[in-house]
PDB file of C-alpha atoms and ligand atoms in Angstrom:
ATOM      1  CA  MET Z1211     -38.071   0.991 -77.623  1.00  0.00           C
ATOM      2  CA  LEU Z1212     -35.771   1.009 -74.583  1.00  0.00           C
ATOM      3  CA  THR Z1213     -35.195  -2.184 -72.688  1.00  0.00           C
ATOM      4  CA  LEU Z1214     -33.664  -2.352 -69.322  1.00  0.00           C
ATOM      5  CA  TYR Z1215     -32.209  -5.708 -68.050  1.00  0.00           C
ATOM      6  CA  HIS Z1216     -32.803  -5.637 -64.275  1.00  0.00           C
ATOM      7  CA  ALA Z1217     -32.216  -7.861 -61.321  1.00  0.00           C
ATOM      8  CA  PRO Z1218     -34.310  -6.879 -58.360  1.00  0.00           C
ATOM      9  CA  ASN Z1219     -32.334  -5.714 -55.247  1.00  0.00           C
ATOM     10  CA  SER Z1220     -29.210  -4.961 -57.152  1.00  0.00           C
ATOM     11  CA  ARG Z1221     -27.505  -1.984 -58.670  1.00  0.00           C
ATOM     12  CA  SER Z1222     -30.161  -1.921 -61.413  1.00  0.00           C
ATOM     13  CA  THR Z1223     -32.826  -1.051 -58.772  1.00  0.00           C
ATOM     14  CA  ARG Z1224     -31.749   2.596 -58.858  1.00  0.00           C
ATOM     15  CA  ILE Z1225     -32.340   2.694 -62.617  1.00  0.00           C
ATOM     16  CA  VAL Z1226     -35.854   1.346 -62.138  1.00  0.00           C
ATOM     17  CA  GLN Z1227     -36.259   4.045 -59.356  1.00  0.00           C
ATOM     18  CA  LEU Z1228     -35.147   6.620 -61.919  1.00  0.00           C
ATOM     19  CA  ILE Z1229     -37.609   5.400 -64.492  1.00  0.00           C
ATOM     20  CA  HIS Z1230     -40.411   5.584 -61.995  1.00  0.00           C
ATOM     21  CA  GLU Z1231     -39.295   8.981 -60.809  1.00  0.00           C
ATOM     22  CA  MET Z1232     -39.255  10.216 -64.451  1.00  0.00           C
ATOM     23  CA  GLY Z1233     -42.744   8.784 -65.039  1.00  0.00           C
ATOM     24  CA  VAL Z1234     -41.670   6.873 -68.147  1.00  0.00           C
ATOM     25  CA  THR Z1235     -42.447   3.309 -67.098  1.00  0.00           C
ATOM     26  CA  ASP Z1236     -44.652   2.991 -70.171  1.00  0.00           C
ATOM     27  CA  GLN Z1237     -41.624   3.853 -72.435  1.00  0.00           C
ATOM     28  CA  VAL Z1238     -39.034   1.447 -70.982  1.00  0.00           C
ATOM     29  CA  ASP Z1239     -39.529  -2.367 -71.132  1.00  0.00           C
ATOM     30  CA  ILE Z1240     -38.093  -3.702 -67.855  1.00  0.00           C
ATOM     31  CA  GLN Z1241     -36.813  -7.300 -68.392  1.00  0.00           C
ATOM     32  CA  LYS Z1242     -35.911  -9.083 -65.165  1.00  0.00           C
ATOM     33  CA  VAL Z1243     -32.865 -11.328 -65.372  1.00  0.00           C
ATOM     34  CA  SER Z1244     -30.900 -13.326 -62.909  1.00  0.00           C
ATOM     35  CA  ILE Z1245     -27.389 -12.575 -61.866  1.00  0.00           C
ATOM     36  CA  PRO Z1246     -24.837 -14.567 -59.736  1.00  0.00           C
ATOM     37  CA  ARG Z1247     -25.305 -13.189 -56.061  1.00  0.00           C
ATOM     38  CA  GLN Z1248     -22.500 -12.838 -53.480  1.00  0.00           C
ATOM     39  CA  ASP Z1249     -24.286 -15.598 -51.390  1.00  0.00           C
ATOM     40  CA  GLY Z1250     -23.775 -18.078 -54.171  1.00  0.00           C
ATOM     41  CA  SER Z1251     -27.423 -17.956 -55.436  1.00  0.00           C
ATOM     42  CA  GLY Z1252     -28.407 -16.940 -58.875  1.00  0.00           C
ATOM     43  CA  ALA Z1253     -26.475 -17.358 -62.161  1.00  0.00           C
ATOM     44  CA  VAL Z1254     -25.598 -15.504 -65.389  1.00  0.00           C
ATOM     45  CA  ASP Z1255     -28.766 -15.150 -67.554  1.00  0.00           C
ATOM     46  CA  THR Z1256     -28.374 -15.850 -71.216  1.00  0.00           C
ATOM     47  CA  ALA Z1257     -31.264 -13.433 -71.810  1.00  0.00           C
ATOM     48  CA  ASN Z1258     -29.034 -10.519 -70.522  1.00  0.00           C
ATOM     49  CA  PRO Z1259     -27.003  -8.970 -73.273  1.00  0.00           C
ATOM     50  CA  HIS Z1260     -24.514  -7.343 -70.882  1.00  0.00           C
ATOM     51  CA  PRO Z1261     -20.946  -8.860 -71.939  1.00  0.00           C
ATOM     52  CA  GLU Z1262     -20.199  -9.575 -68.335  1.00  0.00           C
ATOM     53  CA  GLY Z1263     -23.669 -10.814 -67.322  1.00  0.00           C
ATOM     54  CA  LYS Z1264     -24.140  -7.815 -65.105  1.00  0.00           C
ATOM     55  CA  VAL Z1265     -27.011  -5.457 -64.525  1.00  0.00           C
ATOM     56  CA  PRO Z1266     -27.945  -2.719 -65.134  1.00  0.00           C
ATOM     57  CA  CYS Z1267     -27.877  -3.025 -68.996  1.00  0.00           C
ATOM     58  CA  LEU Z1268     -29.877  -0.746 -71.243  1.00  0.00           C
ATOM     59  CA  MET Z1269     -30.600  -1.493 -74.911  1.00  0.00           C
ATOM     60  CA  HIS Z1270     -31.934   1.144 -77.344  1.00  0.00           C
ATOM     61  CA  ASP Z1271     -32.486   0.225 -80.889  1.00  0.00           C
ATOM     62  CA  GLY Z1272     -29.637  -2.311 -80.882  1.00  0.00           C
ATOM     63  CA  ALA Z1273     -27.320   0.013 -79.081  1.00  0.00           C
ATOM     64  CA  MET Z1274     -26.006  -1.127 -75.614  1.00  0.00           C
ATOM     65  CA  ILE Z1275     -25.348   1.261 -72.697  1.00  0.00           C
ATOM     66  CA  ARG Z1276     -23.861  -0.087 -69.509  1.00  0.00           C
ATOM     67  CA  GLU Z1277     -22.724   1.406 -66.209  1.00  0.00           C
ATOM     68  CA  SER Z1278     -25.259   2.972 -63.994  1.00  0.00           C
ATOM     69  CA  ASP Z1279     -23.989   6.543 -64.472  1.00  0.00           C
ATOM     70  CA  ALA Z1280     -23.972   6.203 -68.281  1.00  0.00           C
ATOM     71  CA  ILE Z1281     -27.399   4.767 -68.242  1.00  0.00           C
ATOM     72  CA  MET Z1282     -28.718   7.511 -66.003  1.00  0.00           C
ATOM     73  CA  LEU Z1283     -27.212  10.148 -68.272  1.00  0.00           C
ATOM     74  CA  TYR Z1284     -28.573   8.367 -71.377  1.00  0.00           C
ATOM     75  CA  LEU Z1285     -32.123   8.153 -69.965  1.00  0.00           C
ATOM     76  CA  THR Z1286     -32.214  11.802 -68.704  1.00  0.00           C
ATOM     77  CA  ASP Z1287     -30.898  13.038 -72.093  1.00  0.00           C
ATOM     78  CA  HIS Z1288     -33.272  10.737 -73.942  1.00  0.00           C
ATOM     79  CA  PHE Z1289     -36.320  12.113 -71.967  1.00  0.00           C
ATOM     80  CA  GLY Z1290     -34.912  15.547 -72.226  1.00  0.00           C
ATOM     81  CA  ASP Z1291     -37.900  17.349 -70.591  1.00  0.00           C
ATOM     82  CA  THR Z1292     -37.364  15.512 -67.324  1.00  0.00           C
ATOM     83  CA  PRO Z1293     -36.392  17.693 -64.282  1.00  0.00           C
ATOM     84  CA  LEU Z1294     -34.061  14.967 -63.123  1.00  0.00           C
ATOM     85  CA  GLY Z1295     -31.449  15.627 -65.900  1.00  0.00           C
ATOM     86  CA  ARG Z1296     -29.569  18.733 -66.821  1.00  0.00           C
ATOM     87  CA  SER Z1297     -29.559  19.292 -70.475  1.00  0.00           C
ATOM     88  CA  ILE Z1298     -26.599  20.578 -72.655  1.00  0.00           C
ATOM     89  CA  GLY Z1299     -26.337  24.314 -72.034  1.00  0.00           C
ATOM     90  CA  ALA Z1300     -28.122  24.139 -68.700  1.00  0.00           C
ATOM     91  CA  PRO Z1301     -26.129  25.820 -65.896  1.00  0.00           C
ATOM     92  CA  GLY Z1302     -25.943  22.545 -63.836  1.00  0.00           C
ATOM     93  CA  ARG Z1303     -24.781  20.450 -66.710  1.00  0.00           C
ATOM     94  CA  GLY Z1304     -21.086  20.390 -65.689  1.00  0.00           C
ATOM     95  CA  ALA Z1305     -21.925  19.513 -62.043  1.00  0.00           C
ATOM     96  CA  TYR Z1306     -24.340  16.926 -63.264  1.00  0.00           C
ATOM     97  CA  LEU Z1307     -21.831  15.095 -65.490  1.00  0.00           C
ATOM     98  CA  SER Z1308     -19.261  15.437 -62.752  1.00  0.00           C
ATOM     99  CA  TRP Z1309     -21.296  13.857 -59.960  1.00  0.00           C
ATOM    100  CA  LEU Z1310     -22.511  11.105 -62.213  1.00  0.00           C
ATOM    101  CA  SER Z1311     -18.959  10.170 -63.297  1.00  0.00           C
ATOM    102  CA  TRP Z1312     -17.539  10.794 -59.769  1.00  0.00           C
ATOM    103  CA  TYR Z1313     -19.844   8.063 -58.458  1.00  0.00           C
ATOM    104  CA  GLY Z1314     -18.488   5.511 -60.930  1.00  0.00           C
ATOM    105  CA  ASN Z1315     -14.914   6.508 -61.028  1.00  0.00           C
ATOM    106  CA  VAL Z1316     -14.367   7.415 -57.331  1.00  0.00           C
ATOM    107  CA  PHE Z1317     -17.274   6.730 -54.873  1.00  0.00           C
ATOM    108  CA  GLU Z1318     -18.164   3.190 -55.904  1.00  0.00           C
ATOM    109  CA  PRO Z1319     -14.527   2.037 -55.984  1.00  0.00           C
ATOM    110  CA  LEU Z1320     -14.159   3.535 -52.455  1.00  0.00           C
ATOM    111  CA  ILE Z1321     -17.286   1.710 -51.171  1.00  0.00           C
ATOM    112  CA  VAL Z1322     -16.012  -1.531 -52.652  1.00  0.00           C
ATOM    113  CA  MET Z1323     -12.707  -1.049 -51.052  1.00  0.00           C
ATOM    114  CA  GLN Z1324     -14.363  -0.401 -47.619  1.00  0.00           C
ATOM    115  CA  PHE Z1325     -16.313  -3.618 -47.972  1.00  0.00           C
ATOM    116  CA  CYS Z1326     -13.177  -5.600 -48.898  1.00  0.00           C
ATOM    117  CA  GLU Z1327     -11.182  -3.841 -46.206  1.00  0.00           C
ATOM    118  CA  LEU Z1328      -8.627  -2.911 -48.793  1.00  0.00           C
ATOM    119  CA  SER Z1329      -5.998  -0.224 -48.389  1.00  0.00           C
ATOM    120  CA  HIS Z1330      -2.981   0.508 -50.324  1.00  0.00           C
ATOM    121  CA  PRO Z1331      -0.845   3.678 -51.021  1.00  0.00           C
ATOM    122  CA  GLY Z1332      -1.725   3.337 -54.746  1.00  0.00           C
ATOM    123  CA  LEU Z1333      -5.531   3.204 -54.101  1.00  0.00           C
ATOM    124  CA  GLN Z1334      -5.224   6.158 -51.611  1.00  0.00           C
ATOM    125  CA  ALA Z1335      -3.325   8.185 -54.236  1.00  0.00           C
ATOM    126  CA  THR Z1336      -5.818   7.327 -56.892  1.00  0.00           C
ATOM    127  CA  TYR Z1337      -9.169   7.453 -54.971  1.00  0.00           C
ATOM    128  CA  ARG Z1338      -8.282   9.220 -51.736  1.00  0.00           C
ATOM    129  CA  ASP Z1339     -10.632   7.822 -49.090  1.00  0.00           C
ATOM    130  CA  LEU Z1340     -14.194   7.691 -47.927  1.00  0.00           C
ATOM    131  CA  ALA Z1341     -13.602  10.601 -45.512  1.00  0.00           C
ATOM    132  CA  THR Z1342     -12.475  12.710 -48.373  1.00  0.00           C
ATOM    133  CA  ALA Z1343     -15.369  11.632 -50.464  1.00  0.00           C
ATOM    134  CA  ASN Z1344     -17.806  12.334 -47.720  1.00  0.00           C
ATOM    135  CA  ALA Z1345     -16.260  15.824 -47.124  1.00  0.00           C
ATOM    136  CA  GLN Z1346     -17.058  16.620 -50.769  1.00  0.00           C
ATOM    137  CA  LEU Z1347     -20.641  15.341 -50.428  1.00  0.00           C
ATOM    138  CA  GLU Z1348     -21.030  17.499 -47.222  1.00  0.00           C
ATOM    139  CA  LYS Z1349     -19.586  20.588 -48.864  1.00  0.00           C
ATOM    140  CA  ALA Z1350     -21.907  20.232 -51.853  1.00  0.00           C
ATOM    141  CA  LEU Z1351     -24.942  19.586 -49.615  1.00  0.00           C
ATOM    142  CA  THR Z1352     -24.126  22.506 -47.279  1.00  0.00           C
ATOM    143  CA  THR Z1353     -24.405  24.860 -50.356  1.00  0.00           C
ATOM    144  CA  HIS Z1354     -27.526  23.282 -51.961  1.00  0.00           C
ATOM    145  CA  ALA Z1355     -30.351  21.086 -51.087  1.00  0.00           C
ATOM    146  CA  TYR Z1356     -29.080  18.541 -53.665  1.00  0.00           C
ATOM    147  CA  LEU Z1357     -25.621  17.775 -55.305  1.00  0.00           C
ATOM    148  CA  VAL Z1358     -26.074  19.828 -58.429  1.00  0.00           C
ATOM    149  CA  ASP Z1359     -28.330  22.603 -57.214  1.00  0.00           C
ATOM    150  CA  ASP Z1360     -31.502  23.005 -55.183  1.00  0.00           C
ATOM    151  CA  GLN Z1361     -33.441  20.499 -57.320  1.00  0.00           C
ATOM    152  CA  ILE Z1362     -32.983  16.707 -57.229  1.00  0.00           C
ATOM    153  CA  SER Z1363     -31.221  15.079 -60.168  1.00  0.00           C
ATOM    154  CA  ALA Z1364     -30.427  11.581 -61.279  1.00  0.00           C
ATOM    155  CA  ALA Z1365     -27.000  12.069 -59.627  1.00  0.00           C
ATOM    156  CA  ASP Z1366     -28.729  12.279 -56.324  1.00  0.00           C
ATOM    157  CA  ILE Z1367     -30.628   9.072 -56.992  1.00  0.00           C
ATOM    158  CA  LEU Z1368     -27.528   7.347 -58.070  1.00  0.00           C
ATOM    159  CA  ILE Z1369     -25.225   8.303 -55.154  1.00  0.00           C
ATOM    160  CA  SER Z1370     -27.791   8.135 -52.408  1.00  0.00           C
ATOM    161  CA  SER Z1371     -28.774   4.579 -53.619  1.00  0.00           C
ATOM    162  CA  THR Z1372     -25.587   3.388 -51.875  1.00  0.00           C
ATOM    163  CA  TYR Z1373     -27.317   4.005 -48.562  1.00  0.00           C
ATOM    164  CA  GLY Z1374     -30.356   2.050 -49.657  1.00  0.00           C
ATOM    165  CA  TRP Z1375     -28.341  -1.156 -49.946  1.00  0.00           C
ATOM    166  CA  ALA Z1376     -25.643  -0.364 -47.420  1.00  0.00           C
ATOM    167  CA  PRO Z1377     -27.180   1.834 -44.640  1.00  0.00           C
ATOM    168  CA  GLN Z1378     -24.206   0.920 -42.456  1.00  0.00           C
ATOM    169  CA  LEU Z1379     -22.023   3.129 -44.640  1.00  0.00           C
ATOM    170  CA  MET Z1380     -24.072   6.216 -43.934  1.00  0.00           C
ATOM    171  CA  PRO Z1381     -21.629   8.727 -42.323  1.00  0.00           C
ATOM    172  CA  ASP Z1382     -22.506  10.448 -39.101  1.00  0.00           C
ATOM    173  CA  ILE Z1383     -22.786  13.753 -41.044  1.00  0.00           C
ATOM    174  CA  PRO Z1384     -26.247  15.345 -40.727  1.00  0.00           C
ATOM    175  CA  ALA Z1385     -26.146  17.084 -44.278  1.00  0.00           C
ATOM    176  CA  ILE Z1386     -25.521  13.731 -45.941  1.00  0.00           C
ATOM    177  CA  ARG Z1387     -27.858  11.753 -43.741  1.00  0.00           C
ATOM    178  CA  ASP Z1388     -30.716  14.311 -44.295  1.00  0.00           C
ATOM    179  CA  TRP Z1389     -30.075  14.394 -48.096  1.00  0.00           C
ATOM    180  CA  ALA Z1390     -29.985  10.660 -48.396  1.00  0.00           C
ATOM    181  CA  THR Z1391     -33.301  10.377 -46.340  1.00  0.00           C
ATOM    182  CA  ARG Z1392     -34.937  12.969 -48.653  1.00  0.00           C
ATOM    183  CA  CYS Z1393     -33.823  11.097 -51.798  1.00  0.00           C
ATOM    184  CA  LEU Z1394     -34.599   7.518 -50.437  1.00  0.00           C
ATOM    185  CA  ASP Z1395     -37.966   8.542 -49.006  1.00  0.00           C
ATOM    186  CA  ARG Z1396     -39.299   9.976 -52.280  1.00  0.00           C
ATOM    187  CA  PRO Z1397     -42.638   8.075 -52.946  1.00  0.00           C
ATOM    188  CA  ALA Z1398     -41.558   6.417 -56.235  1.00  0.00           C
ATOM    189  CA  THR Z1399     -38.051   5.608 -55.082  1.00  0.00           C
ATOM    190  CA  LYS Z1400     -39.301   4.137 -51.754  1.00  0.00           C
ATOM    191  CA  ALA Z1401     -42.114   2.202 -53.456  1.00  0.00           C
ATOM    192  CA  VAL Z1402     -39.785   0.356 -55.855  1.00  0.00           C
ATOM    193  CA  ALA Z1403     -37.319  -0.461 -53.006  1.00  0.00           C
ATOM    194  CA  GLU Z1404     -40.192  -1.780 -50.853  1.00  0.00           C
ATOM    195  CA  GLN Z1405     -41.844  -3.743 -53.605  1.00  0.00           C
ATOM    196  CA  GLU Z1406     -38.423  -5.522 -54.375  1.00  0.00           C
ATOM    197  CA  LYS Z1407     -37.686  -6.168 -50.823  1.00  0.00           C
ATOM    198  CA  SER Z1408     -41.000  -7.746 -50.136  1.00  0.00           C
ATOM    199  CA  ALA Z1409     -40.843  -9.829 -53.188  1.00  0.00           C
ATOM    200  CA  ALA Z1410     -37.366 -11.201 -52.285  1.00  0.00           C
TER     201      ALA Z1410
HETATM  202  N1  GSH P1876     -20.378  -0.207 -61.987  1.00  0.00           N
HETATM  203  C1  GSH P1876     -21.455  -1.078 -62.453  1.00  0.00           C
HETATM  204  C2  GSH P1876     -21.607  -2.312 -61.506  1.00  0.00           C
HETATM  205  C3  GSH P1876     -22.465  -3.369 -62.013  1.00  0.00           C
HETATM  206  C4  GSH P1876     -22.503  -4.591 -61.105  1.00  0.00           C
HETATM  207  O1  GSH P1876     -21.523  -4.962 -60.544  1.00  0.00           O
HETATM  208  N2  GSH P1876     -23.720  -5.104 -61.006  1.00  0.00           N
HETATM  209  C5  GSH P1876     -23.850  -6.252 -60.169  1.00  0.00           C
HETATM  210  C6  GSH P1876     -25.173  -6.250 -59.450  1.00  0.00           C
HETATM  211  S1  GSH P1876     -25.279  -5.316 -57.995  1.00  0.00           S
HETATM  212  C7  GSH P1876     -23.881  -7.522 -61.040  1.00  0.00           C
HETATM  213  O2  GSH P1876     -24.523  -7.546 -61.995  1.00  0.00           O
HETATM  214  N3  GSH P1876     -23.360  -8.585 -60.443  1.00  0.00           N
HETATM  215  C8  GSH P1876     -23.281  -9.863 -61.250  1.00  0.00           C
HETATM  216  C9  GSH P1876     -21.973 -10.297 -61.617  1.00  0.00           C
HETATM  217  O3  GSH P1876     -21.014  -9.745 -61.063  1.00  0.00           O
HETATM  218  O4  GSH P1876     -21.913 -11.324 -62.363  1.00  0.00           O
HETATM  219  C10 GSH P1876     -22.675  -0.325 -62.521  1.00  0.00           C
HETATM  220  O5  GSH P1876     -23.027   0.448 -61.583  1.00  0.00           O
HETATM  221  O6  GSH P1876     -23.486  -0.377 -63.465  1.00  0.00           O
END
């Protein structure tokens, strides 16, 4: 059995959205846990096996998978017939892995830097900047309807989730705005977000 440790209205929401999009809610046990929130509420939950007390955290037969991009890759590989993944040998596999990792290694750090109003030549040299990141998204989305190809993948769910919790970061770039809206307005993704927001 797969178990996802999840705190509503957090970075683990996108994993719940992926699970709903894949139609495998009956095959993943979703355990709600608390986390310390930026407003001072919440606390580390001893029921959460994540070594830093964070979410998301996925357990599968005693093995732990953490970090959103790794969890999405793990789930789409595990449920190999889902159209939201790109299996080994599929034409989009390289782009799929690249966008998933780009999120964790480049895009999320840039988003955090923006929130913290951080800038430094070393950060710029390593991550470039949000304008460069947005230009990459725009280029990909001008070529195809989604990041990997013309069919939505978990990479789209992951990267567009940013604009679900931080809509103010949406750039004024039609290709990005339209793509994010297409992703966030999908019935399963929207239903999870609305259910969590209304329960908060
Ligand atoms: N890069 C990680 C970030 C995980 C993360 O920071 N999660 C937040 C929730 S939005 C958390 O658990 N915070 C609680 C804490 O820092 O103790 C991922 O995407 O999985």
